[in-house]
Coordinates of C-alpha atoms in Angstrom, one line a residue:
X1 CA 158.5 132.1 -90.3
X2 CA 161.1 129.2 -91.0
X3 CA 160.9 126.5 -93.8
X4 CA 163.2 123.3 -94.4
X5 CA 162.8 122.3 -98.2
X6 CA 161.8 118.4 -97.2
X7 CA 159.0 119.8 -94.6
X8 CA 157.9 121.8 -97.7
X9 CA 158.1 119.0 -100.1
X10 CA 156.4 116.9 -97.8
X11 CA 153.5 119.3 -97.6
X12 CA 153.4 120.1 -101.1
X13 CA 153.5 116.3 -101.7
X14 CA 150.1 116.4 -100.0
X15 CA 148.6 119.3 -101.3
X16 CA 149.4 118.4 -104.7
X17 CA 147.0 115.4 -103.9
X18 CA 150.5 112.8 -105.2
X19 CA 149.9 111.4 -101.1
X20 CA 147.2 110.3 -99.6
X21 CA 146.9 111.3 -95.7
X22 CA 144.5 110.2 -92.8
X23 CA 143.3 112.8 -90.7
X24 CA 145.6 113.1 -87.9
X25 CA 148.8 113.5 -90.4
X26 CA 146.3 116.2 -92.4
X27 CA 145.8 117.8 -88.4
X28 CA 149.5 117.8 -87.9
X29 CA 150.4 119.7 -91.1
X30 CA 147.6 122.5 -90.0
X31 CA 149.1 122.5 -86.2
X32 CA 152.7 123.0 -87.4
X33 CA 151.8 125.6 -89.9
X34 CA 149.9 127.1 -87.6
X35 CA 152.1 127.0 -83.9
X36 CA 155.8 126.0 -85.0
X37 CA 156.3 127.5 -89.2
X38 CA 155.0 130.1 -88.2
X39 CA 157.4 131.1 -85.3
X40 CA 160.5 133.4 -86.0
X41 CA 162.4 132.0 -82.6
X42 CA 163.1 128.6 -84.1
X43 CA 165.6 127.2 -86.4
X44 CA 165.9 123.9 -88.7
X45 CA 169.7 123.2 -88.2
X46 CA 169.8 122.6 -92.0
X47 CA 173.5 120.7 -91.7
X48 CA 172.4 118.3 -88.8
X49 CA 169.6 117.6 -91.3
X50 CA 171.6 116.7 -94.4
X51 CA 174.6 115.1 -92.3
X52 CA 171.6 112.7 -91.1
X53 CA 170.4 111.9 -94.3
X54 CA 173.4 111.5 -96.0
X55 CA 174.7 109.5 -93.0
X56 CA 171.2 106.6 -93.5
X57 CA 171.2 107.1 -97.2
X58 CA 175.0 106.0 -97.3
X59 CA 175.0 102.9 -94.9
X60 CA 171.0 101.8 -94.4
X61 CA 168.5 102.8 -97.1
X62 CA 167.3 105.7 -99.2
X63 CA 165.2 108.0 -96.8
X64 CA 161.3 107.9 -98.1
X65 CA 159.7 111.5 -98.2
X66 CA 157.7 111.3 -95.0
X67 CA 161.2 110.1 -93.0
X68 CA 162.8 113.5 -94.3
X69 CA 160.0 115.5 -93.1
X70 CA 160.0 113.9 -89.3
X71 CA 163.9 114.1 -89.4
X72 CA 163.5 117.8 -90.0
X73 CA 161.3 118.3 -86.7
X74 CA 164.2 115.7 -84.5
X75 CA 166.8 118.6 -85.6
X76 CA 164.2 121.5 -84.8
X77 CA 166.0 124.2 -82.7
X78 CA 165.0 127.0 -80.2
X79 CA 167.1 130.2 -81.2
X80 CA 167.5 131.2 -77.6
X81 CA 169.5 128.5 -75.9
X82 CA 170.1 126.5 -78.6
X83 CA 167.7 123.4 -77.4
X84 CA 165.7 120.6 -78.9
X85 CA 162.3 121.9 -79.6
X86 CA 160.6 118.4 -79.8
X87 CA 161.6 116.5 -77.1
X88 CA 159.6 113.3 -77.6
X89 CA 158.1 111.9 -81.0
X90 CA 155.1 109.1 -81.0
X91 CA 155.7 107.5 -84.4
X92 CA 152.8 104.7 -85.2
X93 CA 152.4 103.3 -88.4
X94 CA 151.1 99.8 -89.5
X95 CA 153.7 96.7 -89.7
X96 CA 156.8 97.0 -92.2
X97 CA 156.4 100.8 -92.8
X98 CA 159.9 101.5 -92.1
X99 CA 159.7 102.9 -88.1
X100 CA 162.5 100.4 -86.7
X101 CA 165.0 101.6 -89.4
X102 CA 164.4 105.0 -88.9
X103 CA 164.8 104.4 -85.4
X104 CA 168.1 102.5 -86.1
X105 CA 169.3 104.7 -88.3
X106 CA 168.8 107.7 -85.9
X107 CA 170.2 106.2 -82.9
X108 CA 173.1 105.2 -84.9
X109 CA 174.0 109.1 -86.0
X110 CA 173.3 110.1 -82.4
X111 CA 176.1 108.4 -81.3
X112 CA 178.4 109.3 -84.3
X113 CA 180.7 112.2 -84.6
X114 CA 178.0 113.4 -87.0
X115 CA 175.9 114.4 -84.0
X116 CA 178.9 115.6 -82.2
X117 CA 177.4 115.1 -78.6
X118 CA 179.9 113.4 -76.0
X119 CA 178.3 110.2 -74.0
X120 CA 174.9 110.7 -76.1
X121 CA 174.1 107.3 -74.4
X122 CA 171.0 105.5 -76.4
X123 CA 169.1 102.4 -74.9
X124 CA 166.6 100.7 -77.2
X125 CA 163.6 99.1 -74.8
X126 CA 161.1 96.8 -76.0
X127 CA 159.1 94.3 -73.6
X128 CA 160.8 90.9 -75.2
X129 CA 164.4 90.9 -75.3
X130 CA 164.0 89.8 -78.7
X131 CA 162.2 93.3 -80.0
X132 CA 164.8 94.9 -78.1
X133 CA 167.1 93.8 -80.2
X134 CA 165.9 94.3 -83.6
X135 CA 167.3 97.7 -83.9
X136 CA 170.5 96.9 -81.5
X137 CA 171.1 93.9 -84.4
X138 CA 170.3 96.4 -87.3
X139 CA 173.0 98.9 -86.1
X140 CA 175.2 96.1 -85.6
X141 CA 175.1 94.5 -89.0
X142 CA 175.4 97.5 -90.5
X143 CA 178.8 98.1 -88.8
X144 CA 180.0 95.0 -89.3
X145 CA 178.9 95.4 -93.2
X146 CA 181.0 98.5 -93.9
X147 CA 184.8 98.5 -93.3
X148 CA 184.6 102.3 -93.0
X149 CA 182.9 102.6 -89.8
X150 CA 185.3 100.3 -88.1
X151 CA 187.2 103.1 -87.2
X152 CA 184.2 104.9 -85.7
X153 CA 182.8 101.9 -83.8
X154 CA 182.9 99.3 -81.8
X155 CA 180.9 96.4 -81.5
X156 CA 180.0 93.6 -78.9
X157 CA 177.2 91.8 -78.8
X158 CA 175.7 93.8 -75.9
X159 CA 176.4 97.1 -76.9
X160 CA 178.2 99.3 -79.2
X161 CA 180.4 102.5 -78.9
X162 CA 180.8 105.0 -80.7
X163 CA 184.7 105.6 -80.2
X164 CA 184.9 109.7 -80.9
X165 CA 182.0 110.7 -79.0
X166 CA 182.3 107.6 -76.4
X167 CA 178.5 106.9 -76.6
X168 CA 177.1 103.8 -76.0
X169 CA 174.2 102.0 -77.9
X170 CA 172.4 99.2 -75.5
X171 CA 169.6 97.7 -75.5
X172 CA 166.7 96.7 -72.2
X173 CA 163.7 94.8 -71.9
X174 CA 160.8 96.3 -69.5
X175 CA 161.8 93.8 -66.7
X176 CA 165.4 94.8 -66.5
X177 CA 165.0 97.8 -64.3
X178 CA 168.0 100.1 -64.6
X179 CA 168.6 103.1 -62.6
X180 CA 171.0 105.9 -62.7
X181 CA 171.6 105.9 -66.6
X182 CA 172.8 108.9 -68.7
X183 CA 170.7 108.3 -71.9
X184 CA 170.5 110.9 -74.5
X185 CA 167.9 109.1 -76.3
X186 CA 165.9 106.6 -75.2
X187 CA 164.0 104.6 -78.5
X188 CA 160.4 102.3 -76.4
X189 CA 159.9 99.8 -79.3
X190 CA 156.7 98.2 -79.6
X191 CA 154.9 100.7 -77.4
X192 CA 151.0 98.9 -77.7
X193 CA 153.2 96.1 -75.7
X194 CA 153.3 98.4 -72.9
X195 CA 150.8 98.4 -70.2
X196 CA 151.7 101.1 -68.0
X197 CA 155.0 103.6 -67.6
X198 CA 156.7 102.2 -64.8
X199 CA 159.6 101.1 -66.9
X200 CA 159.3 104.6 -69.2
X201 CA 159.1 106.7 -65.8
X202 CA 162.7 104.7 -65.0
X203 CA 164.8 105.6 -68.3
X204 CA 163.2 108.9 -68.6
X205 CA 164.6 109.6 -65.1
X206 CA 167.6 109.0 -66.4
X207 CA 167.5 111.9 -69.2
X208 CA 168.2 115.5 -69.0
X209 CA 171.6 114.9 -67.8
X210 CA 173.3 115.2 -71.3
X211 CA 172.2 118.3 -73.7
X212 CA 169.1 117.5 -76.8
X213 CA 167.5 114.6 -74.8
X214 CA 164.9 112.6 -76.6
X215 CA 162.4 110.2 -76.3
X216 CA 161.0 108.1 -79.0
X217 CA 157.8 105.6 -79.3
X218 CA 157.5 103.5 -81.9
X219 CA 154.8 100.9 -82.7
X220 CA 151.6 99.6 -84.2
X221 CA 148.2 99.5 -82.6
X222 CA 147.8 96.6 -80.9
X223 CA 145.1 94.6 -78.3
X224 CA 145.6 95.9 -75.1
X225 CA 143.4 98.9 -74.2
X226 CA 144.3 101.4 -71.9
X227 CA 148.2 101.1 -71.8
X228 CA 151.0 103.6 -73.0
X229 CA 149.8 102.8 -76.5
X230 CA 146.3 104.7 -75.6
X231 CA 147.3 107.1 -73.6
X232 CA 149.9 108.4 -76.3
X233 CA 147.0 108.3 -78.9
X234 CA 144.8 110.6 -76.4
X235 CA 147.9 112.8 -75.9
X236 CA 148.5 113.0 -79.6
X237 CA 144.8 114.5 -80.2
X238 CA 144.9 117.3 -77.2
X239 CA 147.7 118.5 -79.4
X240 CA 146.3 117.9 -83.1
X241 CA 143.3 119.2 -81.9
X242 CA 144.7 122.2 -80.3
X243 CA 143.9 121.4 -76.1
X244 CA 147.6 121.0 -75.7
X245 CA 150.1 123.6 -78.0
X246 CA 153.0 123.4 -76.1
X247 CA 153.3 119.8 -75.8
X248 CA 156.8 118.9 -76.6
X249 CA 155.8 115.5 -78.2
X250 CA 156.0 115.4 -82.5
X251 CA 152.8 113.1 -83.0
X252 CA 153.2 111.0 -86.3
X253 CA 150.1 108.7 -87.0
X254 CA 149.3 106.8 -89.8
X255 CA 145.9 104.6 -89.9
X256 CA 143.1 104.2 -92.3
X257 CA 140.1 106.4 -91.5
X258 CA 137.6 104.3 -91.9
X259 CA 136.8 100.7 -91.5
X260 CA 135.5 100.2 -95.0
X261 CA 138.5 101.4 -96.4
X262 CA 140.4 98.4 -95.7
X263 CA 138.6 97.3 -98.9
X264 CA 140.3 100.0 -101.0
X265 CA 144.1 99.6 -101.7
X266 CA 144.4 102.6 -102.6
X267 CA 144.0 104.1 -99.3
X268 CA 146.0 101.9 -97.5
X269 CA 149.0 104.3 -97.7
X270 CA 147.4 106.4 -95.4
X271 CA 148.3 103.3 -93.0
X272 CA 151.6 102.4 -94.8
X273 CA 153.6 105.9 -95.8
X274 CA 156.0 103.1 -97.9
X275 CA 153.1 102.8 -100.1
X276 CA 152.9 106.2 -101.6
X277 CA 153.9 106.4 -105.5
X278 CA 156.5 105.8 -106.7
X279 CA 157.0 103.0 -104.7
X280 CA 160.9 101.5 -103.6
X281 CA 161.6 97.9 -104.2
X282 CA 160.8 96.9 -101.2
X283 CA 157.2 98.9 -100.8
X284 CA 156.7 96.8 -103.9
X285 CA 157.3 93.6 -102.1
X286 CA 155.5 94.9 -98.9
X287 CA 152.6 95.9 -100.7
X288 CA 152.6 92.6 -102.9
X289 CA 152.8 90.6 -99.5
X290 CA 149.8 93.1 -98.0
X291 CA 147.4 92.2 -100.7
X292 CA 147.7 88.8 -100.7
X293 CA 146.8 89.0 -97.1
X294 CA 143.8 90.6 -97.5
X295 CA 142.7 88.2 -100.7
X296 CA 143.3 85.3 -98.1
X297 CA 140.7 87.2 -95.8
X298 CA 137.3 85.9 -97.2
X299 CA 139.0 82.5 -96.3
X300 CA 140.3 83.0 -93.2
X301 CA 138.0 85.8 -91.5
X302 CA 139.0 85.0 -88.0
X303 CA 142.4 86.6 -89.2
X304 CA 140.7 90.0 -89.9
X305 CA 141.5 91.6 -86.6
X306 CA 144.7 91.0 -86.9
X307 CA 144.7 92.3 -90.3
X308 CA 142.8 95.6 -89.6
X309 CA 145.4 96.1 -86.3
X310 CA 148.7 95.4 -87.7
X311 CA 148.7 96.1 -91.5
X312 CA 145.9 99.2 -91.3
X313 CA 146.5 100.2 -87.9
X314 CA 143.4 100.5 -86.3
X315 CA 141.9 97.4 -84.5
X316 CA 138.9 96.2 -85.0
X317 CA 137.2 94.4 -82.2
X318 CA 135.6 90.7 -82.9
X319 CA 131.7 91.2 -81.5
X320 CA 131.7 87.5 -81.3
X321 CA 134.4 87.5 -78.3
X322 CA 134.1 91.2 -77.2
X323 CA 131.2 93.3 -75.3
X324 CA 131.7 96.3 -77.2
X325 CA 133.8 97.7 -80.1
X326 CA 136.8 99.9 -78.2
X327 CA 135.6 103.2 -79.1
X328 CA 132.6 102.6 -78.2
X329 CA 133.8 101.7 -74.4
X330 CA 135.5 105.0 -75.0
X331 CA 132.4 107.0 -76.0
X332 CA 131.2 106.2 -72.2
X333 CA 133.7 108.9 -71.3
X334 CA 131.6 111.8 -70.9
X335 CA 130.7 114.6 -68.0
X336 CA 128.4 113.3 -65.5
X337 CA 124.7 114.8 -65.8
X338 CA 123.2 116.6 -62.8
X339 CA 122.4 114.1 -60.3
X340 CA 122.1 115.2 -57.1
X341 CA 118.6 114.1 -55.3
X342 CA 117.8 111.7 -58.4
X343 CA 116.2 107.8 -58.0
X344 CA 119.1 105.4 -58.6
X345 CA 119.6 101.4 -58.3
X346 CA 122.7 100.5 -56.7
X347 CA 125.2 97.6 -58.2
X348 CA 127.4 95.4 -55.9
X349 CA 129.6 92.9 -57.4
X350 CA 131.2 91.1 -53.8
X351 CA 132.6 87.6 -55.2
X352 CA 135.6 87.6 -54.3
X353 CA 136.0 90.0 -51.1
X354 CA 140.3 88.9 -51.1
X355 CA 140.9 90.9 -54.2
X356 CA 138.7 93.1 -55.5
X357 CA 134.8 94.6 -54.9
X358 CA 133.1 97.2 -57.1
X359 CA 129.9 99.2 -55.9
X360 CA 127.8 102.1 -57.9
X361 CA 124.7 103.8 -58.8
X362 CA 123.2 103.4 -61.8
X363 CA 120.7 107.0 -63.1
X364 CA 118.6 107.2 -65.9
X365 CA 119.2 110.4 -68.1
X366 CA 116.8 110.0 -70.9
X367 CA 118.2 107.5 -73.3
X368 CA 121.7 107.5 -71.3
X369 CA 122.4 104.9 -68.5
X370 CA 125.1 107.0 -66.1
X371 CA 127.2 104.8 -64.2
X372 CA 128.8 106.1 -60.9
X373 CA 131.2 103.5 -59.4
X374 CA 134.1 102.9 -56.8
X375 CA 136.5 99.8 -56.6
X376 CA 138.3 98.6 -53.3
X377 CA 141.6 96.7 -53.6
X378 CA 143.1 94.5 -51.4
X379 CA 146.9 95.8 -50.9
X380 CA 148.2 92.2 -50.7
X381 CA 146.9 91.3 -53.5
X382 CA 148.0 94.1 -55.8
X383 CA 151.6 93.1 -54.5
X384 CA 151.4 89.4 -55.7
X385 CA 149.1 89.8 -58.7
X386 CA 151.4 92.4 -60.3
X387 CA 148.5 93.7 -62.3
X388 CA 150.0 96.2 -65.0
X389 CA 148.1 99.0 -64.7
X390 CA 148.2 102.3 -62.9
X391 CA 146.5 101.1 -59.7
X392 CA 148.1 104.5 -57.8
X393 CA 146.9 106.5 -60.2
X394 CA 143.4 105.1 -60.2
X395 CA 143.8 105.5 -56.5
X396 CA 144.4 109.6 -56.3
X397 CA 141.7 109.7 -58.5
X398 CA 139.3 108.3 -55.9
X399 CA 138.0 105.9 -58.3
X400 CA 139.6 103.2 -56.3
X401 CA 140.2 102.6 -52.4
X402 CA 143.3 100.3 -51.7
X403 CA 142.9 98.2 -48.3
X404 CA 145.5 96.9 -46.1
X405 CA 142.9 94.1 -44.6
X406 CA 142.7 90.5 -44.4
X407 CA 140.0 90.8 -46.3
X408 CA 137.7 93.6 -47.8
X409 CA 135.1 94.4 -45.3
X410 CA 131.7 94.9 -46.1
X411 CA 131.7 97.9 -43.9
X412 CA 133.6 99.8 -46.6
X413 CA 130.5 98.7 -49.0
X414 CA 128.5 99.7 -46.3
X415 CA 130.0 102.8 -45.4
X416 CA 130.3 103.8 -49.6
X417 CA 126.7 103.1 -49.5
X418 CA 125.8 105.4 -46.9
X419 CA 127.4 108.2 -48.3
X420 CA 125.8 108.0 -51.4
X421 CA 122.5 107.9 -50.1
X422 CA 122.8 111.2 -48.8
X423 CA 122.6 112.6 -52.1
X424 CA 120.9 110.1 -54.0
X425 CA 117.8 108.2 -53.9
X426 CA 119.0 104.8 -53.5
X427 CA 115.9 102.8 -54.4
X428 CA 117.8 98.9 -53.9
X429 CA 120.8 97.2 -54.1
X430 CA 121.2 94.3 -56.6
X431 CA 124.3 92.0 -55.8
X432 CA 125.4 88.6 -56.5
X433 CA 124.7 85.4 -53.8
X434 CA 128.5 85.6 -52.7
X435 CA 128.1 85.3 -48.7
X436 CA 124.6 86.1 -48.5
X437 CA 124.1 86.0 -44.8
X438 CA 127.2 88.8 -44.5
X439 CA 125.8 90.9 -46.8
X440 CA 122.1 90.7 -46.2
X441 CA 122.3 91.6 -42.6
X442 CA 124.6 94.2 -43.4
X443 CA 122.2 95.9 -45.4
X444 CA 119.1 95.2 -43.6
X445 CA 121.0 96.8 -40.8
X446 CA 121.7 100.1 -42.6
X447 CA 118.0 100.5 -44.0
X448 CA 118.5 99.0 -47.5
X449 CA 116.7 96.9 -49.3
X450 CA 119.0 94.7 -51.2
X451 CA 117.9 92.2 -53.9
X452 CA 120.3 89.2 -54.2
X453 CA 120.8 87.4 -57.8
X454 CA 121.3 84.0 -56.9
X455 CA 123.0 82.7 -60.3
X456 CA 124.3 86.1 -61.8
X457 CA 124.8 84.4 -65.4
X458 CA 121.1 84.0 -65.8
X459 CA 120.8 87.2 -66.2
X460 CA 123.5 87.7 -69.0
X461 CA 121.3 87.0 -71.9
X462 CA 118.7 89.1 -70.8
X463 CA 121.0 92.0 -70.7
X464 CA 123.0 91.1 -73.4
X465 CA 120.7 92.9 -76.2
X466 CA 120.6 95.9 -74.2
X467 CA 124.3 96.1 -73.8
X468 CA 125.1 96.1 -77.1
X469 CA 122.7 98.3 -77.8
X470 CA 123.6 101.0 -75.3
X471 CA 127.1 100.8 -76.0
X472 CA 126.6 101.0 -80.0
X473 CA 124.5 104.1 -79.6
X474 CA 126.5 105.6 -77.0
X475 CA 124.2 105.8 -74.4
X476 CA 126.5 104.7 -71.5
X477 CA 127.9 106.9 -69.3
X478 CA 131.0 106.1 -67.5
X479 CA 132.8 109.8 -66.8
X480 CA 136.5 110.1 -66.7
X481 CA 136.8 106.5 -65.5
X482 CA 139.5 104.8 -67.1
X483 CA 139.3 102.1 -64.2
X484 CA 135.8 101.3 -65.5
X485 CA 137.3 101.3 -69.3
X486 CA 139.5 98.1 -68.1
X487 CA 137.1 95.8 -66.7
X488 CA 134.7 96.5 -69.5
X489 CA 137.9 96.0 -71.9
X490 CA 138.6 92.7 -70.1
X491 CA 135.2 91.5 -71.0
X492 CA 134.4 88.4 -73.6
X493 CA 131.0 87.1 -74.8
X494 CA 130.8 83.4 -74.6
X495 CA 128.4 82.4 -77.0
X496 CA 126.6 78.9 -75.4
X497 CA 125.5 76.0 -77.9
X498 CA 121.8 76.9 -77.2
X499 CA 122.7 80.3 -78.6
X500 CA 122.7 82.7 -74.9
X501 CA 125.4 85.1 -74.5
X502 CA 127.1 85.0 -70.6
X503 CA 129.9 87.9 -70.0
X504 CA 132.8 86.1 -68.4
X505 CA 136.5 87.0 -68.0
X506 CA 139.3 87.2 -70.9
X507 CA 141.9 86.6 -68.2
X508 CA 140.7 84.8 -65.0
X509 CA 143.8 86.0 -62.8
X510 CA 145.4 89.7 -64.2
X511 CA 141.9 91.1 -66.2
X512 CA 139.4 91.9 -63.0
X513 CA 135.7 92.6 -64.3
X514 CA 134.0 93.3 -60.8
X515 CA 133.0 96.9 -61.8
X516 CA 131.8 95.3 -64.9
X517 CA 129.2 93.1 -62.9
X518 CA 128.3 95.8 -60.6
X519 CA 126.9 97.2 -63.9
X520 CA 125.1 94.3 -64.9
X521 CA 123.7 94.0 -61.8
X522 CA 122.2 96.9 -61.1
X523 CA 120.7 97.2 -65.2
X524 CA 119.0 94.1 -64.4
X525 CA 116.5 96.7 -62.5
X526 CA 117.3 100.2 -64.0
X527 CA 113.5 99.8 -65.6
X528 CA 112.5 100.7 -61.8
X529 CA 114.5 103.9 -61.7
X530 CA 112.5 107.0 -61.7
X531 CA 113.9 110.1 -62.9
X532 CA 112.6 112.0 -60.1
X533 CA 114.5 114.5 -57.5
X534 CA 113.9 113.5 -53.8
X535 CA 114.2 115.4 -50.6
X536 CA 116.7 114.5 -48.7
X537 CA 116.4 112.1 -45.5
X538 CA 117.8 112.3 -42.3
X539 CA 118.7 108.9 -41.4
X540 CA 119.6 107.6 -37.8
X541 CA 120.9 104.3 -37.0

């Protein structure tokens, strides 16, 4: 077994009941006593440790209990060669809980003759140039405040060096692209801000090349659904829930639990570590700030959201503007039923045949409406709408077919169609009016009977009850479809003066709901599905 007295502390700390912790930082402490504590072929590097601490508590701030305790883990050690044991740490906590000046603080000692390693090369990157530099400025001003690391380091307004160990400090934003870099720690601030890895996969490229590499995320949960932010969440649970044990990622979350807790102060550490007793001066100040916030709530409610996502850390969907709460679009991802030979009614959303078209099948299961889709994708388009998500990815999934066409045929629609049908018993197609002669002959052709909504909207409040309904109660299944996730993500009720709800885009250009309204179409006549098995038809044409 090993121990480090401030990992101890921190536990006891909790066990003592004089913290309070939410549930994922309560996981973590049973995952490392269970998988790393316990382990006889690791080692804390006890004088790395102190030499940190000593090195922030001297020039930036006095470290807080729960900083200690992830500063251990950064300075964990395999006894065998010598290497990092956590190469990557996913820090989220809510706003002003101290993760950029840990993050400062750290990359600052990396590059000191503290840390010791030659060209331990650091870039700080951040979406906005001026999140980028928060840290880079942090570092900065400390240097310039202290005459006695003058000798140490040098400072321009672009980047600092670290004379003895000649390592650089710099900082990127997502759109400057570099290539060929040497990091030894990369620091992604404002991680929710990130939509997909492309400029991660760049700068981790980059690493490897100097000994103890490291990655570290920082941020607060923020709007955007699917994106790094999510995907690190996700990653964070295999591990805390025990799918993934040798990840090499140190998963640090702080959020409330519950909703309702937002009304009880007193759990609010569990969002803000800075909040635990005895409070610093400025926790005081934070928390003083915090509360007043929250008081200004009853008078300010559209403000809420932004309170629950930035000062508790877990957002909180407005129904008003939104088709369903987040976790409950997340709840549709769940193993498909057995469905081979049963009744379906097929969903075609065709409006725009010069950037994308969504198709599926939409099965009763009991109480459950399953939802089996595939997307095509004009290639031209991808390339000049620069949409920020992993189309390629979606792509070897086979959730999504890119096309290098003019124009997306309805013989891919067709053909999809076909395919189906020889497994399922396609009962009608429902699709929207958009070039109804095309598409009607097309199917009448191919021996379906389509049904053609001529003003889609119409239908919206209709279906809007039984939406809400079916998503509350969980009774939507998507599968693994995290393509399906975003259009229902980019969906907003509009609320009309006579009172009717209509499902229309958040963003007309870059948030694409087609798969969406392929739903909708096709639950406009899932009371005609029979759950029945069929034998299967030859069909000639």
């Amino acid at each position: 077994m090993i121990s480090n007295k401030h990992v101890e502390e921190y536990i006891k700390l909790f066990h003592t009941n004089k913290i309070k912790l939410n549930k994922e930082r309560i996981m973590l402490l049973a995952h490392l006593q269970k998988n790393v504590l316990s382990r006889d072929d690791l080692y804390f590097n006890e004088e790395m440790i102190e030499s940190y601490i000593s090195f922030t508590e001297t020039f930036y701030f006095k470290l807080e209990p729960f900083q200690k305790f992830i500063a251990a883990f950064v300075f964990l050690f395999d006894k065998e060669d010598d290497a990092i044991f956590y190469e990557q740490f996913f820090i989220t906590m809510s706003r002003g809980s101290g993760k950029n000046g840990f993050a400062s603080s750290l990359a600052h000692f990396c590059i000191s003759p503290f840390h010791g390693i030659p060209k331990y090369n650091v870039s700080i990157v951040a979406n906005t140039e001026k999140q980028a530099k928060v840290s880079f400025e942090e570092i900065y001003d400390v240097i310039d405040e202290n005459d006695s690391l003058s000798d140490h380091f040098y400072k321009t307004k672009v980047e600092i060096l670290g004379l003895e160990t000649k390592s650089i400090i710099q900082y990127h934003t997502s759109s400057g692209k570099k290539d060929g870099l040497r990091d030894g720690m990369v620091l992604y601030d404002e991680v929710h801000m990130m939509e997909n890895w492309d400029v991660i996969n760049v700068f981790s490229s980059g690493l490897g090349k100097v000994p103890n590499s490291r990655e570290v995320f920082i941020g607060t949960n923020g709007f955007y659904r699917e994106g790094v932010y999510d995907q690190l969440q996700e990653r964070a649970m295999n591990i805390l829930e025990g799918r993934e044990e040798d990840d090499p990622m140190f998963p640090f979350i702080c959020k409330i639990d519950e909703k309702d807790e937002i009304d009880n102060p007193e759990m609010w550490e569990k969002a803000c570590p800075m909040f635990s007793e005895p409070r610093s001066t400025y926790a005081k100040g934070l928390y003083k700030k915090v509360k007043t916030q929250y008081k200004q709530l009853p008078n300010n409610p559209s403000n809420r959201a932004e309170f629950m996502t930035k000062r508790m850390n877990m957002p909180e969907v407005n129904l008003s503007t939104s088709v369903a709460l987040w976790e409950d679009i997340m709840e549709t991802n769940k193993e498909f039923p057995d469905l081979e030979h049963k009744s379906c009614i097929g969903g075609l959303d065709y409006a725009d045949m010069r950037d994308f078209c969504a198709v599926g099948l939409l099965f009763r299961d009991d109480d459950d409406y399953v939802w089996l889709s595939h997307s095509f994708a004009r290639k031209e388009f991808l390339k000049t709408a620069k949409l920020k998500v992993p189309i390629e990815e979606w792509e070897e999934k086979g959730l999504l077919t890119v096309l290098d066409e003019p124009s997306i045929g309805i013989k891919h629609v067709i053909n999809w169609f076909s395919e189906m049908r020889e497994k399922y018993d396609i009962k009608k197609i429902v699709a929207d009016s958009y070039r109804l002669d095309l598409v009607r002959s097309a199917f009448e052709e191919a021996g379906f009977e389509l049904e053609v909504i001529k003003r889609p909207v119409a239908i919206h409040p209709l279906l809007a009850p039984r939406i809400e309904t079916a998503f509350s109660n969980h009774n939507i299944i998507f599968g693994d479809n995290p393509l399906m996730r975003w259009y229902t993500g980019n969906v907003y009720v509009h609320i009309r003066k006579d009172g009717n709800k209509e499902f229309l885009k958040k963003d007309e250009n870059r948030r694409k709901t087609d798969g969406f309204h392929a739903f909708l179409h096709s639950l406009y006549r899932a009371d005609e599905i029979l759950d029945t098995e069929i034998e299967l038809i030859d069909y000639e044409f």
